[in-house]
Short mmCIF file of C-alpha atoms and ligand atoms in Angstrom, two decimals:
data_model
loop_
_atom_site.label_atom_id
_atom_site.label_comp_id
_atom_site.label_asym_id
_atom_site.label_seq_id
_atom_site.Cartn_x
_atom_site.Cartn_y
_atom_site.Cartn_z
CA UNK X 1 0.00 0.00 0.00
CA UNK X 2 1.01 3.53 -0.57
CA UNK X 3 2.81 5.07 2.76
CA UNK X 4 0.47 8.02 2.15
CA UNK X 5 -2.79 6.00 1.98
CA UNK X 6 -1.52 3.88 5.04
CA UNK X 7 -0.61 7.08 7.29
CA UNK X 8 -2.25 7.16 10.47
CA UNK X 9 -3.39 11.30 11.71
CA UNK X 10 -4.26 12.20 14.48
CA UNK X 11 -5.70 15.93 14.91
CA UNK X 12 -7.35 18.03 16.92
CA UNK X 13 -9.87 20.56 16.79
CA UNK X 14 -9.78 23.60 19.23
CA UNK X 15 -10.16 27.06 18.05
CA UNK X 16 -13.52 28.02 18.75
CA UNK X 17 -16.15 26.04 20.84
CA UNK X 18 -15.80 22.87 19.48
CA UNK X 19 -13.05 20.48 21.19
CA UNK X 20 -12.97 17.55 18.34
CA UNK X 21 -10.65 14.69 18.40
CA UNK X 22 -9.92 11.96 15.05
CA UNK X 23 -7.65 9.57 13.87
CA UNK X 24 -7.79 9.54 9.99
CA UNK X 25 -5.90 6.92 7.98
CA UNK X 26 -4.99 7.95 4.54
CA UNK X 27 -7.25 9.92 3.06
CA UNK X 28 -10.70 9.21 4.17
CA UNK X 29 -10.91 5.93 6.93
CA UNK X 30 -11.77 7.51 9.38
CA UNK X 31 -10.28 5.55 12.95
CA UNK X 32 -11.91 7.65 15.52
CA UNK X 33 -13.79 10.95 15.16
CA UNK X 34 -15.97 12.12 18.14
CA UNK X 35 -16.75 16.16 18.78
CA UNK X 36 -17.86 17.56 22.01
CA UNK X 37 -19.82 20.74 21.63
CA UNK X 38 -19.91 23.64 24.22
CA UNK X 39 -22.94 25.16 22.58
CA UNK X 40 -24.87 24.72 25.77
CA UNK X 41 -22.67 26.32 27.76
CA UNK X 42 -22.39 29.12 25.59
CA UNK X 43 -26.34 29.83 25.12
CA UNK X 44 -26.67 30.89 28.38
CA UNK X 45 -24.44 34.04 27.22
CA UNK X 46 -26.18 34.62 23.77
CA UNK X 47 -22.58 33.53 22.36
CA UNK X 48 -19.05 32.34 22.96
CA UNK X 49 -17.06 33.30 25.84
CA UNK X 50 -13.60 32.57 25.22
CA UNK X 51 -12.51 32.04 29.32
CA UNK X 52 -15.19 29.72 29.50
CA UNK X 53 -14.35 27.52 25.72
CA UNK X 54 -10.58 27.39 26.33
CA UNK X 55 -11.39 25.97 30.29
CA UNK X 56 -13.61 23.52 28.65
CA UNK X 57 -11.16 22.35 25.69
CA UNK X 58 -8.52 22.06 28.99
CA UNK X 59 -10.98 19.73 30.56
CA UNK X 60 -12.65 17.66 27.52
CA UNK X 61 -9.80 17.34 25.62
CA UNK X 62 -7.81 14.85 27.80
CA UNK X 63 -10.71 13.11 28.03
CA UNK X 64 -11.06 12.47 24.28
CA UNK X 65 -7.71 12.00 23.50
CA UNK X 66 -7.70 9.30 26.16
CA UNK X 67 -10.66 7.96 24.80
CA UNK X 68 -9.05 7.32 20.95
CA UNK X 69 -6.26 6.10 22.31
CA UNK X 70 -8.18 3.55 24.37
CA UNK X 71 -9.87 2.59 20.32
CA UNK X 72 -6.06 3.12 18.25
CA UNK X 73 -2.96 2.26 19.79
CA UNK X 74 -0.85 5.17 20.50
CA UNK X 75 1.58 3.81 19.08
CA UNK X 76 0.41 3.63 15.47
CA UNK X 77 -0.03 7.07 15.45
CA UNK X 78 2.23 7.98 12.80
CA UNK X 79 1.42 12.31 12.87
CA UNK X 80 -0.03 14.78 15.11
CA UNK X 81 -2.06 17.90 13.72
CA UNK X 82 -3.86 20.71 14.97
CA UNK X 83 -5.60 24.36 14.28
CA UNK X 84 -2.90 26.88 15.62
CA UNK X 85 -5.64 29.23 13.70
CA UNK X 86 -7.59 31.96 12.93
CA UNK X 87 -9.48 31.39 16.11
CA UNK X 88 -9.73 32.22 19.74
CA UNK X 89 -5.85 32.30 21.20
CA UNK X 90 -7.12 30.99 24.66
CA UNK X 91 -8.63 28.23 22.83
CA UNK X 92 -6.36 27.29 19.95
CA UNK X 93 -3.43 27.23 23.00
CA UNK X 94 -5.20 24.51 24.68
CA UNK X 95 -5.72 22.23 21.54
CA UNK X 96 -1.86 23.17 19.76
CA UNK X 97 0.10 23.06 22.06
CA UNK X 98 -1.90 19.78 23.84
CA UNK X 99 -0.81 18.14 20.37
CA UNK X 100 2.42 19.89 19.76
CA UNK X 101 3.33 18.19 23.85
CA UNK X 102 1.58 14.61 22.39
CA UNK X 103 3.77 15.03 19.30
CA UNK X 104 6.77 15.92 20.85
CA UNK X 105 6.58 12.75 23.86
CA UNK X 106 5.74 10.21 20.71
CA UNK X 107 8.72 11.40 18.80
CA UNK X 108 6.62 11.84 15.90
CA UNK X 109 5.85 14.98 13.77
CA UNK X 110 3.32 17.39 14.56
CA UNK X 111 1.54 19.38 11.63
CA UNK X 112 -0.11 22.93 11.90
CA UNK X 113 -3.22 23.31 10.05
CA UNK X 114 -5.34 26.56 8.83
CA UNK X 115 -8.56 26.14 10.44
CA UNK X 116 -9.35 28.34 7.02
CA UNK X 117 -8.17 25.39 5.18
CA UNK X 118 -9.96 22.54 7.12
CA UNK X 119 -13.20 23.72 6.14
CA UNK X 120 -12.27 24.37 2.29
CA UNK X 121 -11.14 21.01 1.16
CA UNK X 122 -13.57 19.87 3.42
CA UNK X 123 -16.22 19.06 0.91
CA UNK X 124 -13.59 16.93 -0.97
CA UNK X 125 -13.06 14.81 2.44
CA UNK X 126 -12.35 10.97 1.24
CA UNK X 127 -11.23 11.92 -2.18
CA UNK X 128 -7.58 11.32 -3.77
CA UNK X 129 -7.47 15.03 -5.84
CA UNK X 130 -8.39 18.45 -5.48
CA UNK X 131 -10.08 19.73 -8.75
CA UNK X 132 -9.80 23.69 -8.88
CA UNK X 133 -12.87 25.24 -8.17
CA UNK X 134 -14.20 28.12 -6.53
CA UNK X 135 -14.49 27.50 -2.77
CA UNK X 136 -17.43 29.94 -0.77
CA UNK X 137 -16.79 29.34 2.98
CA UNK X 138 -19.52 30.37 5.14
CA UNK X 139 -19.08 29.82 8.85
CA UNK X 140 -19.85 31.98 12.43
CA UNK X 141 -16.46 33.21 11.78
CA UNK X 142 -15.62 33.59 7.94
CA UNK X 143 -17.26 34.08 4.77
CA UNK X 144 -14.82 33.92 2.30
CA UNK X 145 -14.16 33.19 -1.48
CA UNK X 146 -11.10 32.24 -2.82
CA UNK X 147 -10.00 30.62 -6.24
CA UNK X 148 -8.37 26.98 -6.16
CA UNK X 149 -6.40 25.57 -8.37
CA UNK X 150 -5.28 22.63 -5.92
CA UNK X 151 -4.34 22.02 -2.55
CA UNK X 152 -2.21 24.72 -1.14
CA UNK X 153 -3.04 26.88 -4.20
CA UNK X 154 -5.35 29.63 -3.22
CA UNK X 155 -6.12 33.01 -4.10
CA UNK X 156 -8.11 34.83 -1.78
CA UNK X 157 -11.06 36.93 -4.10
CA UNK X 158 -13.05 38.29 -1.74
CA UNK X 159 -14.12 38.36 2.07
CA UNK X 160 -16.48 40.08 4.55
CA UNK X 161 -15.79 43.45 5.06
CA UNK X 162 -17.32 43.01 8.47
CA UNK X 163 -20.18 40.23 10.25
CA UNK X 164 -19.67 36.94 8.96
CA UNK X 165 -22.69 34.84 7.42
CA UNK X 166 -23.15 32.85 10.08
CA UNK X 167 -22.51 35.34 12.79
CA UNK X 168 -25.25 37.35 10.63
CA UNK X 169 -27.61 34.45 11.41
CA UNK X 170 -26.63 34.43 15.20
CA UNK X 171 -27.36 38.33 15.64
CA UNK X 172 -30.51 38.38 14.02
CA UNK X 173 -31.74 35.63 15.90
CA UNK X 174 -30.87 37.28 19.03
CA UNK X 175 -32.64 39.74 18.14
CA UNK X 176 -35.67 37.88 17.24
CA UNK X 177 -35.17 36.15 21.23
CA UNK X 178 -34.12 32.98 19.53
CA UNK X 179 -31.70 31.06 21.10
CA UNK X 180 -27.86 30.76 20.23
CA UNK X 181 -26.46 29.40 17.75
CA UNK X 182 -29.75 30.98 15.39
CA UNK X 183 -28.78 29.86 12.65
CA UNK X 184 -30.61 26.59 12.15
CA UNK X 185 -33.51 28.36 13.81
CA UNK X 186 -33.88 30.98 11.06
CA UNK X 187 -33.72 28.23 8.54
CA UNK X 188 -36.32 26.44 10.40
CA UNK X 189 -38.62 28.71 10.50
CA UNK X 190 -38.42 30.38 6.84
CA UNK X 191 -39.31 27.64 5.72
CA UNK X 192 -42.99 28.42 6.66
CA UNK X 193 -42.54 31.69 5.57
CA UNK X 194 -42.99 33.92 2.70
CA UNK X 195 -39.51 35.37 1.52
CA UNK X 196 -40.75 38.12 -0.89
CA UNK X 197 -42.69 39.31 2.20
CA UNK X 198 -40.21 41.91 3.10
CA UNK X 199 -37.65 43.64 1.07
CA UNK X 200 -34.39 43.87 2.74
CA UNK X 201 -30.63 45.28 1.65
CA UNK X 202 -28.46 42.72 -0.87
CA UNK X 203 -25.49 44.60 0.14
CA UNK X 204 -23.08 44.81 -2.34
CA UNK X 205 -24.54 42.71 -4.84
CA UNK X 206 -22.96 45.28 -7.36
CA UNK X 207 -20.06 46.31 -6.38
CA UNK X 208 -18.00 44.23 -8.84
CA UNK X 209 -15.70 42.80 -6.72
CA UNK X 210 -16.34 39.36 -4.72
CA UNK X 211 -16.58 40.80 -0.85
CA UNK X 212 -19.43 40.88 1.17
CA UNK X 213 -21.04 43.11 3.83
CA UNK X 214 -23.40 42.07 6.18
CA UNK X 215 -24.02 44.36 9.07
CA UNK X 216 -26.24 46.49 7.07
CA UNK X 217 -28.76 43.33 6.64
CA UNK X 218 -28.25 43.38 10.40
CA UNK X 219 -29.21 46.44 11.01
CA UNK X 220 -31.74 47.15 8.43
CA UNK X 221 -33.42 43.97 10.35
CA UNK X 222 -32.93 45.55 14.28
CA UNK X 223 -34.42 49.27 12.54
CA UNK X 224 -37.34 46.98 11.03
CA UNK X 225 -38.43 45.26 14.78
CA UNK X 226 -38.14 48.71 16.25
CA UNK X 227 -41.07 49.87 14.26
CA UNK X 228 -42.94 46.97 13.47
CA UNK X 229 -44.35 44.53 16.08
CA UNK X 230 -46.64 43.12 14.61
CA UNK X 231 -44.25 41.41 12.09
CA UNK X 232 -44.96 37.19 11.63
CA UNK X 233 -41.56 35.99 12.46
CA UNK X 234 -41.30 33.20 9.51
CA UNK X 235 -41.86 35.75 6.95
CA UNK X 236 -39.14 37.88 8.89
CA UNK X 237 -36.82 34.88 8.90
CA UNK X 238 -37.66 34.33 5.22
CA UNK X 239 -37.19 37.85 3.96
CA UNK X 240 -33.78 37.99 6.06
CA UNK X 241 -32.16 34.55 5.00
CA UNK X 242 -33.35 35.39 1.05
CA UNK X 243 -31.63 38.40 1.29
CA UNK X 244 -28.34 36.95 2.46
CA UNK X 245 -28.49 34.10 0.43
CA UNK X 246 -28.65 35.70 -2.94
CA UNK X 247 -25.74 37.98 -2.35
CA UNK X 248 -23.87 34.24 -1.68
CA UNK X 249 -24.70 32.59 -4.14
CA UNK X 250 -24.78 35.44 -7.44
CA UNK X 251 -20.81 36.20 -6.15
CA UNK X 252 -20.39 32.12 -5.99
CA UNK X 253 -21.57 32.09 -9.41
CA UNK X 254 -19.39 35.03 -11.07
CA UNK X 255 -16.00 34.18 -9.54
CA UNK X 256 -16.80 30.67 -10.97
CA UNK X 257 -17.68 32.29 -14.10
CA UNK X 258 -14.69 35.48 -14.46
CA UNK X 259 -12.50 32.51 -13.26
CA UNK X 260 -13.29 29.68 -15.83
CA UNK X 261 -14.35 27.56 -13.23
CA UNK X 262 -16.95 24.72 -13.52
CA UNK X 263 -17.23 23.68 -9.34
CA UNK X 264 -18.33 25.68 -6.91
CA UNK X 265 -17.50 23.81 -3.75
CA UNK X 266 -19.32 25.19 0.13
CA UNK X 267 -18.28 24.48 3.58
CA UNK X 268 -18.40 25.74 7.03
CA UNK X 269 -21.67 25.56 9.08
CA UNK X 270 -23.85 28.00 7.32
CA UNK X 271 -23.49 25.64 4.11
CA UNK X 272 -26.38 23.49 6.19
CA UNK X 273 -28.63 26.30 5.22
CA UNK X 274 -31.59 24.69 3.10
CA UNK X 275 -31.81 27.82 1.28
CA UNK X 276 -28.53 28.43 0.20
CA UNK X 277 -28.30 24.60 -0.45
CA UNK X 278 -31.36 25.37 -2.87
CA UNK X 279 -31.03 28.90 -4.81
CA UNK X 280 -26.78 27.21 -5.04
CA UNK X 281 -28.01 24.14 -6.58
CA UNK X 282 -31.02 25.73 -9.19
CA UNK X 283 -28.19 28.32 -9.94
CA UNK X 284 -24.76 25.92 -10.38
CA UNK X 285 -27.51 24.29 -12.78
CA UNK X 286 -28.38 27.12 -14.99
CA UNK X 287 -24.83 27.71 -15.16
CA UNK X 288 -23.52 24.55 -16.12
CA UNK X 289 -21.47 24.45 -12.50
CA UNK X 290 -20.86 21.58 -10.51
CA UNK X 291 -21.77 21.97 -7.01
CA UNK X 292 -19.96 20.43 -3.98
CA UNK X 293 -21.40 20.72 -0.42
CA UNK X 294 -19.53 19.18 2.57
CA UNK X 295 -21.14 16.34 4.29
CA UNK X 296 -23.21 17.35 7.52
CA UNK X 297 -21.06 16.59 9.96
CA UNK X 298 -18.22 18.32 8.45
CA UNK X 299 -19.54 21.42 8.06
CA UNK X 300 -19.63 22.85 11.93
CA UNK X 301 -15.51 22.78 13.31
CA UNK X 302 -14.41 19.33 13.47
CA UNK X 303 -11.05 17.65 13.39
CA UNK X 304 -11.45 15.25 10.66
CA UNK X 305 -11.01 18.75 8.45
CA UNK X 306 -7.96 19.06 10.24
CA UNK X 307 -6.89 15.60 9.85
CA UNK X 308 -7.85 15.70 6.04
CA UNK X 309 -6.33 18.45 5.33
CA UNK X 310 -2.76 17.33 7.14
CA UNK X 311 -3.06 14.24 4.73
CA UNK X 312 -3.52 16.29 1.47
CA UNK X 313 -0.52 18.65 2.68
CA UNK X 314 1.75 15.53 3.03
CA UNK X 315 0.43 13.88 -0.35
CA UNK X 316 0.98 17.33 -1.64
CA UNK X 317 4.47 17.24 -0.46
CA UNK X 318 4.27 20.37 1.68
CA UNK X 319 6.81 20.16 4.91
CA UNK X 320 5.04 21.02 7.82
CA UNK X 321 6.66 24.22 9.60
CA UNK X 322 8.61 23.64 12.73
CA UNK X 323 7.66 25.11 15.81
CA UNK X 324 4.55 26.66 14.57
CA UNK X 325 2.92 28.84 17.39
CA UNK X 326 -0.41 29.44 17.72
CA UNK X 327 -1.78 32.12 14.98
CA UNK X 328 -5.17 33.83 16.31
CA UNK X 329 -5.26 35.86 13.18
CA UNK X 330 -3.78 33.39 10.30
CA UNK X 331 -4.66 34.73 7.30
CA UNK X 332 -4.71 33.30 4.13
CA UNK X 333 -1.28 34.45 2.96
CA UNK X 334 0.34 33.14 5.49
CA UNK X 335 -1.62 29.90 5.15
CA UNK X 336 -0.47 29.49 1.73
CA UNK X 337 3.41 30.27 3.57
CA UNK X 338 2.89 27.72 6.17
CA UNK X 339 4.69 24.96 4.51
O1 LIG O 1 -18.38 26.40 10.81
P1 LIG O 1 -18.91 26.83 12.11
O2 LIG O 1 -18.80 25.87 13.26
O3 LIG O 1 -18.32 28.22 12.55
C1 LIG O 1 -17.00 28.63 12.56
O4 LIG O 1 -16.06 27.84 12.31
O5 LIG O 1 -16.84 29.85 12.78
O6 LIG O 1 -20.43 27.22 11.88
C2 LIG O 1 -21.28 27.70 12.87
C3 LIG O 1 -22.21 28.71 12.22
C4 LIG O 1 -23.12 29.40 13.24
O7 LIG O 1 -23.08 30.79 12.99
C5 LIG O 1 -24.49 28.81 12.92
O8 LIG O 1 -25.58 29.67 13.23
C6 LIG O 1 -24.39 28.56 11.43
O9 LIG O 1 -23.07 28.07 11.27
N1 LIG O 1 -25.38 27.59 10.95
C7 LIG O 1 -26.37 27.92 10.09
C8 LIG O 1 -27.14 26.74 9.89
N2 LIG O 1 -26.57 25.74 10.63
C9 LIG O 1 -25.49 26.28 11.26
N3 LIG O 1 -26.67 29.08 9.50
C10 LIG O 1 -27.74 29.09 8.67
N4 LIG O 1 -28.53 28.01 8.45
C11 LIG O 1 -28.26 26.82 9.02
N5 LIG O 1 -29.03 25.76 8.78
ZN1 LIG O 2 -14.87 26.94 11.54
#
């Protein structure tokens, strides 16, 4: 078998308030893969608290390290990889340099990975090649899209000028009293509503360049429920997720189209939405696009991103760095350095 196929990862997930643990082998058997979320926790405070995630990655992690280890011998552990960012710094310290220590006592070698570029090659998890495409990540922290020509090959062509998609979702939901994270709920409930019901901003749809800007949906929406009470929250919801979701998907569409590119892969958590799933698919259709969604349960932070992406890096033939510390604010220049 090919060393490469045969190569046992293990990574770990820490940078925001997910603590996630897997052992990949090769490119897509997956070992051991278990995620502990601190959403709960977190509700109570209408978001996350970083004190209170990186105290709870210190006392899961352990715990779930143990717990593969007790499923995969230690000792066939052939690398070690973990987010060292963008993320939370309390919370990326616990996870890298947890690994970095596990690395370092196994005398094996420990890989940094761009949490960034976990959750783009994320929807090719399992497969042997990259295609280029045009990747649109859409997450509580990121909305991003960036041109691909292969792994470690990325140009950045546009980002949020301010919220991020998903943190979009969370806001408005808060301030529709809906519980953290609000993202799902919005989805939930537009779908018994009517989205031409109310006409909110498509910021930037024009501007002819592929970032995005999403406080002013925000705050068109908080003006709105100062003035109207009387609104029926599904519609709301409706009128509020349409309007974020065709800014998405018509940039998605021209960057694949200015670009010459015929896939349009999605990832991060907001790629669950059912309505950006939808207008993405009817659209990619029309335009003779292929469309590539990340499964489920790797579209929230997980490690088997991590893990994956560790594994195309090495098949890539891209050394990992040496004593990589943790980078809160890793951008994608310096992820595209990072080898
Ligand atoms: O990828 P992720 O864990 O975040 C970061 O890495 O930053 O995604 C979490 C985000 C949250 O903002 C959540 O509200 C959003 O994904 N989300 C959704 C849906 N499911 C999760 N947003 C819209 N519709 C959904 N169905
Ligand atoms: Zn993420």
């Amino acid at each position: 078998m090919n060393h490469e196929l045969s190569t046992k990862i293990l990574a770990v997930e820490t940078s925001c308030d997910e603590t996630s643990v897997s052992i990949l082998e090769g490119l897509g058997k997956i070992l051991f893969h278990t995620i502990h979320s601190q959403a709960d926790v977190h509700a109570r405070y209408g978001g996350v608290v970083p004190e209170v995630a990186s105290r709870s990655h210190l006392d899961v992690l352990p715990l779930l390290v143990q717990e593969a280890f007790q499923k995969i011998s230690a000792d066939t552990v052939d690398s070690y990889a973990a987010t060292v960012g963008p993320g939370l710094a309390s919370a990326l310290i616990v996870g890298t340099f947890f690994t970095r220590a596990l690395a370092l006592g196994m005398g094996k070698p420990f890989i940094a990975i761009n949490h960034i570029e976990g959750h783009l090659l994320s929807p090719f998890f399992g497969q042997e090649t990259v295609t280029s495409h045009i990747a649109l990540i859409v997450s509580g922290g990121h909305t991003l899209l960036l041109d691909v020509q292969g792994v470690g090959q990325y140009v950045l062509l546009g980002k949020t000028l301010d919220d991020a998609a998903g943190e979009a979702f969370d806001k408005v939901a808060k301030f529709l009293g809906l519980p953290y994270p609000g993202g799902i709920q919005i989805d939930t409930l537009a779908a018994q509503g009517d989205a031409g019901r109310y006409v909110f901003p498509r910021s930037m749809l024009h501007s002819g360049d592929f970032n995005f800007s999403f406080s002013g949906l925000k705050t068109a929406i908080r003006v709105f429920l100062e003035h109207d009470h009387t609104a029926f929250l599904p519609d709301l919801c409706a009128s509020f997720q349409e309007a974020l979701v065709d800014v998405l998907v018509a940039k998605a569409i021209r960057a694949a189209r200015i670009h010459h590119r015929s896939l349009i892969a999605v990832s991060g958590g907001v790629s669950s939405n059912s309505r950006l799933q939808a207008k993405m698919a009817s659209a990619c259709s029309h335009s003779g696009i292929s469309l590539q969604i990340a499964e489920p349960g790797l579209r929230t932070d997980n490690a088997l991103m991590i893990a994956f992406a560790a594994a195309q890096r090495m098949k890539a033939g891209i050394p990992a760095p040496k004593d990589v510390p943790i980078m809160p604010n890793l951008d994608l220049a310096t992820l595209c350095k990072l080898g």
